[in-house]
XYZ file of C-alpha atoms in Angstrom:
554
model
C -23.606 119.001 -23.059
C -27.089 119.029 -21.409
C -27.059 114.832 -21.664
C -22.475 114.790 -20.767
C -24.124 116.656 -17.519
C -27.796 114.262 -16.592
C -25.483 111.434 -17.132
C -22.742 112.404 -14.467
C -24.593 113.449 -12.228
C -27.076 110.335 -12.490
C -23.524 107.719 -11.493
C -23.667 105.445 -8.681
C -20.986 106.291 -5.953
C -18.653 103.549 -5.545
C -17.262 102.796 -1.576
C -13.802 103.212 -0.508
C -11.844 99.597 0.394
C -11.438 98.861 3.598
C -7.203 97.654 3.953
C -6.246 95.833 7.767
C -3.469 94.614 9.412
C -1.828 91.562 7.861
C -1.646 88.335 9.829
C 1.409 86.698 11.310
C 0.032 82.959 9.965
C -2.003 81.947 7.613
C -5.226 78.493 8.704
C -4.709 77.241 4.820
C -0.836 76.152 6.154
C -2.132 73.473 8.637
C -3.750 71.112 6.710
C -0.360 70.242 4.403
C 1.218 71.138 8.478
C -0.909 68.142 9.464
C -0.215 65.730 6.532
C 3.070 66.567 6.993
C 3.612 65.080 10.499
C 0.819 62.276 10.238
C 3.406 61.191 7.350
C 6.091 61.554 8.983
C 5.159 59.880 11.812
C 4.090 56.616 9.434
C 7.570 56.787 7.661
C 9.096 56.493 10.911
C 6.837 53.809 12.340
C 7.328 51.538 8.673
C 11.176 51.930 9.345
C 10.912 50.840 12.847
C 8.635 47.655 11.985
C 9.588 46.655 8.902
C 11.136 43.456 9.108
C 14.621 42.034 8.056
C 15.207 41.277 3.297
C 16.446 37.716 2.571
C 17.614 35.942 0.170
C 16.595 32.517 -1.503
C 18.593 30.932 -4.182
C 16.629 28.118 -6.635
C 17.022 26.469 -9.240
C 14.604 27.931 -11.333
C 11.825 30.092 -11.073
C 8.590 28.516 -11.350
C 5.643 29.674 -10.298
C 7.015 33.114 -9.046
C 6.312 36.338 -9.779
C 7.717 39.293 -8.227
C 5.827 41.998 -6.270
C 2.888 38.834 -5.868
C 4.060 35.754 -4.457
C 3.470 35.153 -0.993
C 5.998 33.513 2.184
C 3.124 31.782 4.325
C 3.572 30.148 7.618
C 0.413 28.709 9.079
C -1.450 30.212 6.131
C -0.561 33.808 7.782
C 1.594 35.857 5.400
C 4.432 37.042 6.988
C 6.588 37.955 3.509
C 6.155 38.968 0.189
C 9.038 38.222 -2.615
C 10.441 41.663 -4.393
C 12.427 40.431 -7.029
C 13.525 37.313 -8.517
C 16.718 37.567 -10.426
C 19.374 35.383 -12.107
C 23.102 34.286 -9.954
C 26.216 35.362 -12.131
C 26.719 32.193 -12.991
C 23.220 31.315 -14.458
C 22.789 28.435 -12.197
C 20.510 29.180 -10.260
C 17.835 31.809 -9.445
C 17.983 34.797 -6.411
C 14.329 35.444 -4.863
C 14.786 38.538 -3.012
C 12.218 39.039 -0.158
C 11.210 41.126 2.369
C 9.848 39.189 5.751
C 7.692 40.829 8.751
C 9.543 41.507 11.787
C 7.667 39.118 13.975
C 9.236 36.691 11.590
C 13.642 37.945 11.881
C 13.973 35.777 15.101
C 12.929 32.323 13.201
C 15.571 33.587 11.029
C 18.064 30.613 12.203
C 20.726 27.901 10.870
C 17.720 25.730 10.568
C 14.997 27.716 8.763
C 13.649 26.215 5.149
C 11.651 27.290 1.931
C 9.944 25.718 0.039
C 7.767 26.212 -3.234
C 3.766 25.183 -2.437
C 2.611 24.161 -5.220
C -0.455 21.447 -6.753
C 2.055 17.779 -6.264
C 0.862 14.208 -7.334
C 3.175 11.356 -5.787
C 2.468 7.409 -5.118
C 1.834 8.695 -0.597
C -0.775 11.606 -1.799
C -1.931 14.641 -3.556
C -0.763 17.722 -2.113
C -1.121 21.391 -3.390
C -4.556 21.766 -4.728
C -5.055 24.977 -3.318
C -2.820 26.804 -5.555
C -4.662 25.683 -8.443
C -6.833 28.703 -7.859
C -4.757 31.208 -5.067
C -1.405 30.200 -6.962
C 1.877 29.212 -4.823
C 3.695 30.948 -2.317
C 6.665 29.783 -0.565
C 6.193 28.388 3.184
C 8.653 28.185 5.125
C 9.623 25.910 8.122
C 11.162 28.178 11.261
C 14.167 26.900 12.988
C 15.012 27.706 16.139
C 18.637 26.392 16.400
C 21.572 27.800 15.525
C 22.626 31.432 13.900
C 19.941 34.655 12.546
C 21.268 34.515 8.669
C 19.631 36.289 6.277
C 20.351 34.307 3.100
C 19.020 30.706 2.804
C 19.032 27.693 0.007
C 15.458 26.888 -0.554
C 14.178 22.814 -0.877
C 13.332 21.113 -3.891
C 11.034 18.677 -3.279
C 9.047 20.024 0.527
C 10.254 18.189 3.674
C 8.461 15.280 5.213
C 8.774 16.688 8.688
C 8.468 19.895 10.050
C 9.943 21.592 13.237
C 6.646 21.616 15.612
C 5.574 18.101 13.708
C 6.713 15.933 17.381
C 8.094 12.580 17.179
C 11.975 10.886 16.448
C 14.287 10.808 13.435
C 15.792 7.446 12.994
C 18.929 5.559 11.272
C 19.307 2.774 9.338
C 21.856 1.204 7.167
C 21.214 -0.742 4.273
C 23.407 -2.353 1.168
C 20.988 -0.447 -1.626
C 17.901 1.841 -1.138
C 15.620 -0.402 -3.367
C 12.744 1.631 -3.899
C 12.297 3.709 -1.757
C 12.058 6.934 -1.729
C 11.546 10.482 -0.241
C 8.443 10.699 1.594
C 7.659 6.831 1.690
C 6.027 5.415 4.564
C 7.061 3.852 7.802
C 4.382 1.128 9.332
C 4.177 -1.005 12.736
C 1.447 -3.384 12.668
C 0.609 -2.644 8.927
C -0.536 0.868 10.467
C 0.889 4.274 9.157
C 4.045 6.091 11.486
C 5.726 7.479 10.014
C 7.738 8.669 6.809
C 11.521 8.718 5.580
C 12.847 12.106 5.599
C 15.635 11.148 3.777
C 18.624 9.123 2.731
C 22.207 9.667 1.367
C 25.074 7.377 0.977
C 27.542 6.891 3.392
C 31.527 7.960 2.282
C 33.052 4.529 2.052
C 30.500 4.602 -0.946
C 29.454 0.485 1.097
C 26.339 1.405 2.575
C 23.439 3.693 2.335
C 22.573 6.096 5.456
C 18.193 6.333 5.419
C 16.840 8.488 7.553
C 13.115 8.220 9.169
C 11.275 10.364 11.069
C 8.706 8.172 13.141
C 5.192 10.673 14.360
C 4.643 10.971 18.858
C 2.976 8.645 19.853
C 4.502 5.429 18.381
C 7.987 6.639 18.296
C 7.693 5.042 21.970
C 7.599 1.402 19.742
C 11.244 1.297 18.287
C 12.814 -0.327 20.683
C 16.497 -0.979 20.476
C 16.478 -4.468 19.530
C 13.575 -3.750 16.962
C 13.673 -5.233 13.694
C 13.526 -2.611 10.486
C 13.091 -4.264 7.456
C 11.963 -3.454 3.350
C 8.632 -4.123 2.677
C 8.549 -3.036 -0.538
C 5.924 -4.649 -3.377
C 4.983 -8.449 -2.998
C 7.036 -10.657 -0.292
C 6.476 -13.941 -1.620
C 8.299 -17.322 0.097
C 7.667 -20.797 -1.256
C 8.525 -23.298 1.834
C 8.452 -26.709 3.546
C 5.261 -24.977 5.430
C 3.664 -23.227 2.243
C 3.316 -20.102 0.243
C 3.376 -17.614 2.755
C 2.437 -13.266 0.817
C 3.645 -10.427 2.800
C 2.650 -6.742 2.023
C 2.154 -3.696 4.291
C -0.349 -2.069 1.589
C -0.936 -0.512 -1.848
C 0.880 2.332 -1.337
C 4.169 -0.006 -0.128
C 3.992 -1.894 -3.615
C 4.138 1.232 -5.986
C 6.074 3.423 -3.606
C 8.224 1.374 -1.831
C 8.514 1.388 1.798
C 9.705 0.587 5.426
C 8.057 -1.616 8.230
C 9.529 -2.368 11.919
C 8.773 -4.919 14.655
C 9.826 -6.947 17.993
C 11.656 -10.028 17.430
C 9.663 -13.189 17.441
C 9.876 -14.982 20.436
C 11.759 -12.066 22.603
C 11.218 -9.958 24.761
C 11.104 -5.497 24.414
C 13.632 -3.631 25.738
C 13.711 -0.047 26.142
C 12.796 3.142 23.929
C 15.056 3.690 21.402
C 16.532 6.890 21.351
C 16.700 10.092 19.128
C 18.651 9.702 15.859
C 19.993 5.276 17.660
C 20.825 3.655 14.416
C 19.710 0.149 12.780
C 20.198 -2.728 10.259
C 17.626 -2.910 8.209
C 17.304 -6.132 6.818
C 15.328 -6.756 2.843
C 12.713 -8.588 4.065
C 10.798 -10.297 7.160
C 12.374 -13.591 7.396
C 16.136 -11.887 6.401
C 14.444 -9.585 10.045
C 13.414 -12.309 11.768
C 16.635 -14.587 11.782
C 18.103 -14.486 15.337
C 21.539 -12.853 15.360
C 24.558 -13.547 17.979
C 27.678 -11.869 18.224
C 29.807 -14.968 18.483
C 30.948 -16.214 14.965
C 33.570 -18.982 13.986
C 34.329 -19.003 10.234
C 35.317 -22.059 8.428
C 36.303 -23.205 5.083
C 35.258 -26.001 2.243
C 36.032 -27.756 -0.309
C 34.194 -28.839 -3.579
C 35.299 -30.816 -6.730
C 31.891 -30.288 -8.380
C 29.663 -27.991 -10.173
C 27.692 -26.070 -7.071
C 25.465 -24.542 -9.509
C 22.609 -22.783 -7.288
C 24.330 -22.288 -4.122
C 24.008 -18.355 -3.215
C 26.174 -15.681 -0.214
C 23.531 -16.067 1.837
C 22.907 -19.917 1.957
C 21.734 -21.021 4.569
C 23.940 -23.955 6.684
C 22.120 -25.957 8.765
C 22.958 -29.456 10.868
C 20.476 -32.114 10.595
C 17.789 -29.609 9.867
C 18.665 -26.759 12.675
C 20.671 -23.373 10.835
C 23.867 -22.157 12.409
C 25.141 -20.252 9.919
C 25.152 -18.696 5.959
C 27.818 -18.968 3.278
C 29.635 -15.385 2.596
C 31.722 -16.264 -0.081
C 32.226 -18.511 -3.240
C 35.895 -18.335 -5.246
C 37.652 -20.302 -7.460
C 40.960 -21.852 -6.182
C 43.405 -23.278 -8.705
C 47.193 -23.857 -8.262
C 49.817 -22.219 -9.981
C 49.711 -24.158 -12.997
C 46.057 -24.451 -13.014
C 47.388 -28.243 -11.623
C 44.108 -28.100 -9.180
C 41.013 -26.959 -9.641
C 39.176 -26.390 -6.826
C 35.894 -24.774 -5.552
C 36.325 -22.473 -2.194
C 33.149 -22.122 -0.332
C 33.146 -19.778 3.226
C 30.539 -20.236 5.676
C 30.055 -18.010 9.244
C 28.756 -20.432 11.706
C 26.714 -18.880 15.149
C 29.397 -20.505 18.265
C 26.379 -20.163 20.611
C 24.309 -22.232 18.622
C 26.676 -25.331 18.406
C 27.403 -25.337 21.979
C 30.863 -23.242 21.629
C 29.902 -19.286 23.319
C 32.258 -20.091 26.260
C 34.792 -21.633 25.033
C 38.575 -19.934 23.357
C 39.366 -20.114 19.684
C 42.001 -22.850 20.690
C 39.068 -24.801 22.361
C 36.968 -24.228 19.210
C 39.505 -25.564 16.870
C 39.773 -28.859 19.175
C 36.623 -29.197 19.758
C 36.120 -28.994 15.783
C 38.611 -31.452 15.122
C 37.497 -33.681 17.266
C 33.991 -33.853 15.640
C 35.532 -34.477 11.965
C 37.228 -37.486 13.464
C 34.103 -38.336 14.690
C 32.111 -38.264 11.073
C 31.436 -34.165 10.566
C 31.055 -33.581 6.364
C 29.759 -30.869 5.192
C 27.016 -31.355 2.083
C 25.047 -29.905 -0.279
C 21.840 -30.541 -0.599
C 18.834 -29.187 -2.471
C 17.138 -26.400 -0.421
C 14.082 -25.489 -3.440
C 13.470 -28.087 -5.854
C 11.505 -25.449 -7.856
C 14.308 -22.971 -8.129
C 17.197 -25.187 -7.805
C 18.937 -23.731 -4.514
C 21.190 -25.189 -2.445
C 22.722 -25.090 1.068
C 25.636 -26.648 2.899
C 24.051 -29.516 5.284
C 26.865 -30.731 8.456
C 25.757 -34.011 9.618
C 27.968 -37.266 10.702
C 28.985 -39.987 8.313
C 30.265 -43.031 9.668
C 31.174 -44.415 6.036
C 33.252 -41.647 5.254
C 36.961 -42.098 4.257
C 38.219 -40.293 7.789
C 40.270 -36.697 7.112
C 40.972 -34.776 9.751
C 40.198 -30.989 9.959
C 43.042 -28.863 7.120
C 44.917 -25.731 8.924
C 46.872 -25.060 5.811
C 44.573 -22.512 4.621
C 43.281 -19.236 5.453
C 40.701 -20.929 7.732
C 40.579 -24.297 9.312
C 38.954 -26.379 6.506
C 36.053 -28.767 6.767
C 36.097 -32.066 4.465
C 33.040 -32.170 2.506
C 31.023 -35.869 0.385
C 29.526 -35.821 -2.564
C 26.009 -34.303 -2.646
C 23.453 -37.807 -2.860
C 22.554 -37.286 -6.873
C 26.311 -36.301 -6.887
C 26.893 -40.450 -5.468
C 24.120 -41.968 -7.492
C 25.318 -40.608 -11.095
C 29.336 -41.473 -10.084
C 27.542 -45.630 -9.543
C 26.322 -45.004 -12.623
C 28.930 -43.943 -15.143
C 30.177 -46.821 -12.522
C 27.327 -49.636 -13.744
C 28.056 -48.488 -17.466
C 32.423 -48.240 -16.830
C 31.895 -52.060 -15.856
C 28.951 -52.765 -18.700
C 31.365 -51.393 -21.304
C 33.843 -54.292 -20.506
C 30.955 -57.314 -20.874
C 32.031 -59.509 -24.063
C 28.161 -57.921 -25.179
C 29.100 -58.624 -28.996
C 30.200 -62.592 -27.895
C 27.671 -62.522 -26.030
C 25.160 -61.377 -28.466
C 26.239 -64.001 -30.905
C 25.524 -67.669 -28.448
C 22.407 -65.405 -27.571
C 21.514 -65.904 -31.841
C 22.296 -68.927 -31.424
C 20.169 -70.838 -28.780
C 18.198 -68.423 -30.500
C 18.632 -70.716 -33.766
C 17.975 -73.577 -32.337
C 14.863 -72.632 -30.929
C 13.278 -71.905 -33.620
C 14.678 -75.262 -34.843
C 13.563 -77.099 -32.626
C 9.876 -75.640 -32.392
C 9.801 -76.045 -36.602
C 10.523 -79.367 -36.094
C 8.646 -82.179 -37.669
C 8.624 -84.330 -34.047
C 7.700 -81.041 -32.103
C 4.855 -80.711 -34.490
C 3.567 -84.452 -34.845
C 4.538 -84.778 -30.439
C 2.154 -81.700 -30.710
C -0.712 -83.629 -32.954
C -0.352 -86.393 -30.563
C -0.440 -84.136 -26.787
C -4.239 -83.210 -29.530
C -5.323 -86.471 -29.778
C -4.632 -87.504 -26.162
C -6.075 -84.510 -24.734
C -9.631 -85.138 -26.854
C -9.708 -89.151 -25.306
C -9.371 -87.639 -22.426
C -12.301 -85.803 -23.139
C -14.907 -88.307 -24.426
C -13.358 -90.543 -21.243
C -15.101 -87.214 -18.830
C -17.802 -87.287 -20.645
C -18.375 -90.725 -20.217
C -18.124 -90.290 -16.286
C -19.782 -87.755 -16.200
C -22.578 -89.448 -18.618
C -22.363 -93.083 -16.759
C -20.288 -93.084 -13.985
C -21.820 -89.811 -11.771
C -24.764 -91.081 -11.074
C -23.925 -94.989 -9.457
C -21.354 -92.971 -7.795
C -24.042 -90.413 -6.227
C -26.749 -93.630 -5.670
C -23.694 -95.185 -3.199
C -23.245 -91.274 -1.445
C -27.396 -91.514 -0.611
C -27.142 -94.947 0.804
C -24.035 -94.530 2.498
C -25.900 -91.262 3.969
C -28.808 -94.153 4.811
C -26.495 -95.509 6.733
C -25.359 -93.087 8.882
C -28.808 -92.148 10.024
C -29.750 -95.027 11.048
C -26.567 -95.741 13.241
C -28.007 -91.909 14.293
C -31.035 -93.822 15.471
C -29.440 -96.600 16.649
C -27.322 -94.694 19.127
C -29.739 -92.087 20.319
C -30.136 -92.309 24.171
C -33.449 -93.035 23.576
C -33.323 -96.285 21.683
C -33.796 -99.643 22.839
C -30.218 -100.659 21.798
C -28.795 -97.757 24.859
C -31.135 -98.739 27.293
C -29.377 -102.920 26.490
C -26.368 -101.090 26.432
C -26.272 -99.972 29.503
C -28.420 -102.853 31.604
C -25.304 -105.323 30.388
C -22.776 -103.004 31.281
C -24.549 -102.467 35.184
C -23.967 -106.562 35.081
C -20.643 -106.889 34.129
C -19.925 -103.270 36.452
C -21.922 -105.930 39.536
C -19.733 -109.970 38.398
C -16.444 -107.651 38.191
C -16.663 -106.147 41.790
C -17.769 -110.370 43.355
C -14.484 -111.479 41.171
C -12.926 -108.657 42.562
C -13.993 -109.102 46.334
C -13.755 -113.449 45.534
C -9.769 -112.185 44.815
C -9.266 -110.295 47.174
C -10.739 -113.165 49.914
C -8.605 -115.508 48.398
C -5.701 -112.883 48.694
C -6.939 -112.693 52.338
C -7.316 -116.705 52.878
C -5.726 -118.900 50.479
C -7.550 -121.536 52.118
C -11.098 -120.633 51.298
C -10.048 -122.400 47.825
C -10.098 -125.512 49.693
C -12.166 -125.564 53.212
C -15.150 -123.062 51.276
C -16.032 -119.828 52.287
C -17.235 -120.708 56.079
C -14.442 -123.784 56.574
C -11.856 -123.030 58.917
C -8.974 -125.040 59.710
C -8.177 -127.588 62.345
């Protein structure tokens, strides 16, 4: 009992709790309240700054990933792919993307989207950076049209973007050739643009090619400029030799287009946006002078025209005045008459008929045909055998007139020179067949037999032997003359030469004979003068013969 009392006395005393009144608001709730306000502000800001949501359709989802693929413009991120799904008919994929608010004003009908990935084409290599960073969707903002949020993505990147200065033009061609999307356009062998696209016209007869020429080169496209295909090598073999023309190695692989001014013609004003031009097949075709005023005529040939093609030139004495536009075979109702019809177009301005009416042109044509104008096929290239139509005057041609019974006026034709030669050869062979060659051969055989008998006859052999003996005698006589006669003749010639020398000595000016001859001539001259004086005296005084020189008559 004593121990329990001691333990009770030594136990510590406990303090009584002080109870204070409870506050109305705790500071602990301030932190979540601030966080709630910040979150609300961020939410409001996110909603206010959130851009539009768009959908883009592509054929495939190659290199695209939901939540990762970015949408960029000039390498600046302006959106991100949210989801990728198949369309309802599974023909394409639908990409849903969230854009920044600043991009809303550029989402118009002219906006274009395409996937940027590594591409290798004949003209260039692009998108190599995506090998490390991944593919992304590029955008070309549009400025025209109403705002839309549904777009159809391009499978091929556009050649021209909205911010690239320059001008668009359209070309009309009968065929596309090797031209493709992105093919280069050259001016003086300098690349100045590219092919932006191409399509087939509604009638299906021509191809519409869209090209873009960059600034400042678009100012060199004039209203009279000529465009031609520069694809591959342009080879031309003519009278001037072999001509090879190409623009660049790239144009050899992927094709190309070139343009320039018409030679000899001054440039006109600059062509405007979307001006339409004709695309020629090559440079030579582009440089041909084109005239608006043309006439059409028809030619009929009854010979082979192998080597003549549509587009072949029509020339008058070497000057091209038109081309062949149609070739067809015309037959009678029962094939009783077969002729080849060749339709040609001639340029009236080159023929001096630009200012005349159709009736006046027909009258002029009739007058020319009456004077001998004819059409003829001639070979233009010996290697290829190509033919062309030559118009010229043939004075020896059979008189004919213009045929007005057909669809177009018909110009008479004459055979080709080679065909005329072959015809003459045929006529010669026909005449040769009419000759009695068998009878002539028999007579010739008889003649040869007679000659054989004559040659082998004894009389001819004896005559030949006698002639041989005579020739031997003649040879012996010649040897005798050479041995005996010729020395005598040589001695005679020596004596004659000596006599001539003596004569020359006598006739020398200083020789005595010459002196004596001169003196004798002088005396003879004096005697002649005396005789003349006496004759004169006798003529004047005949009585002097009786009385003498000094006598007088009584």
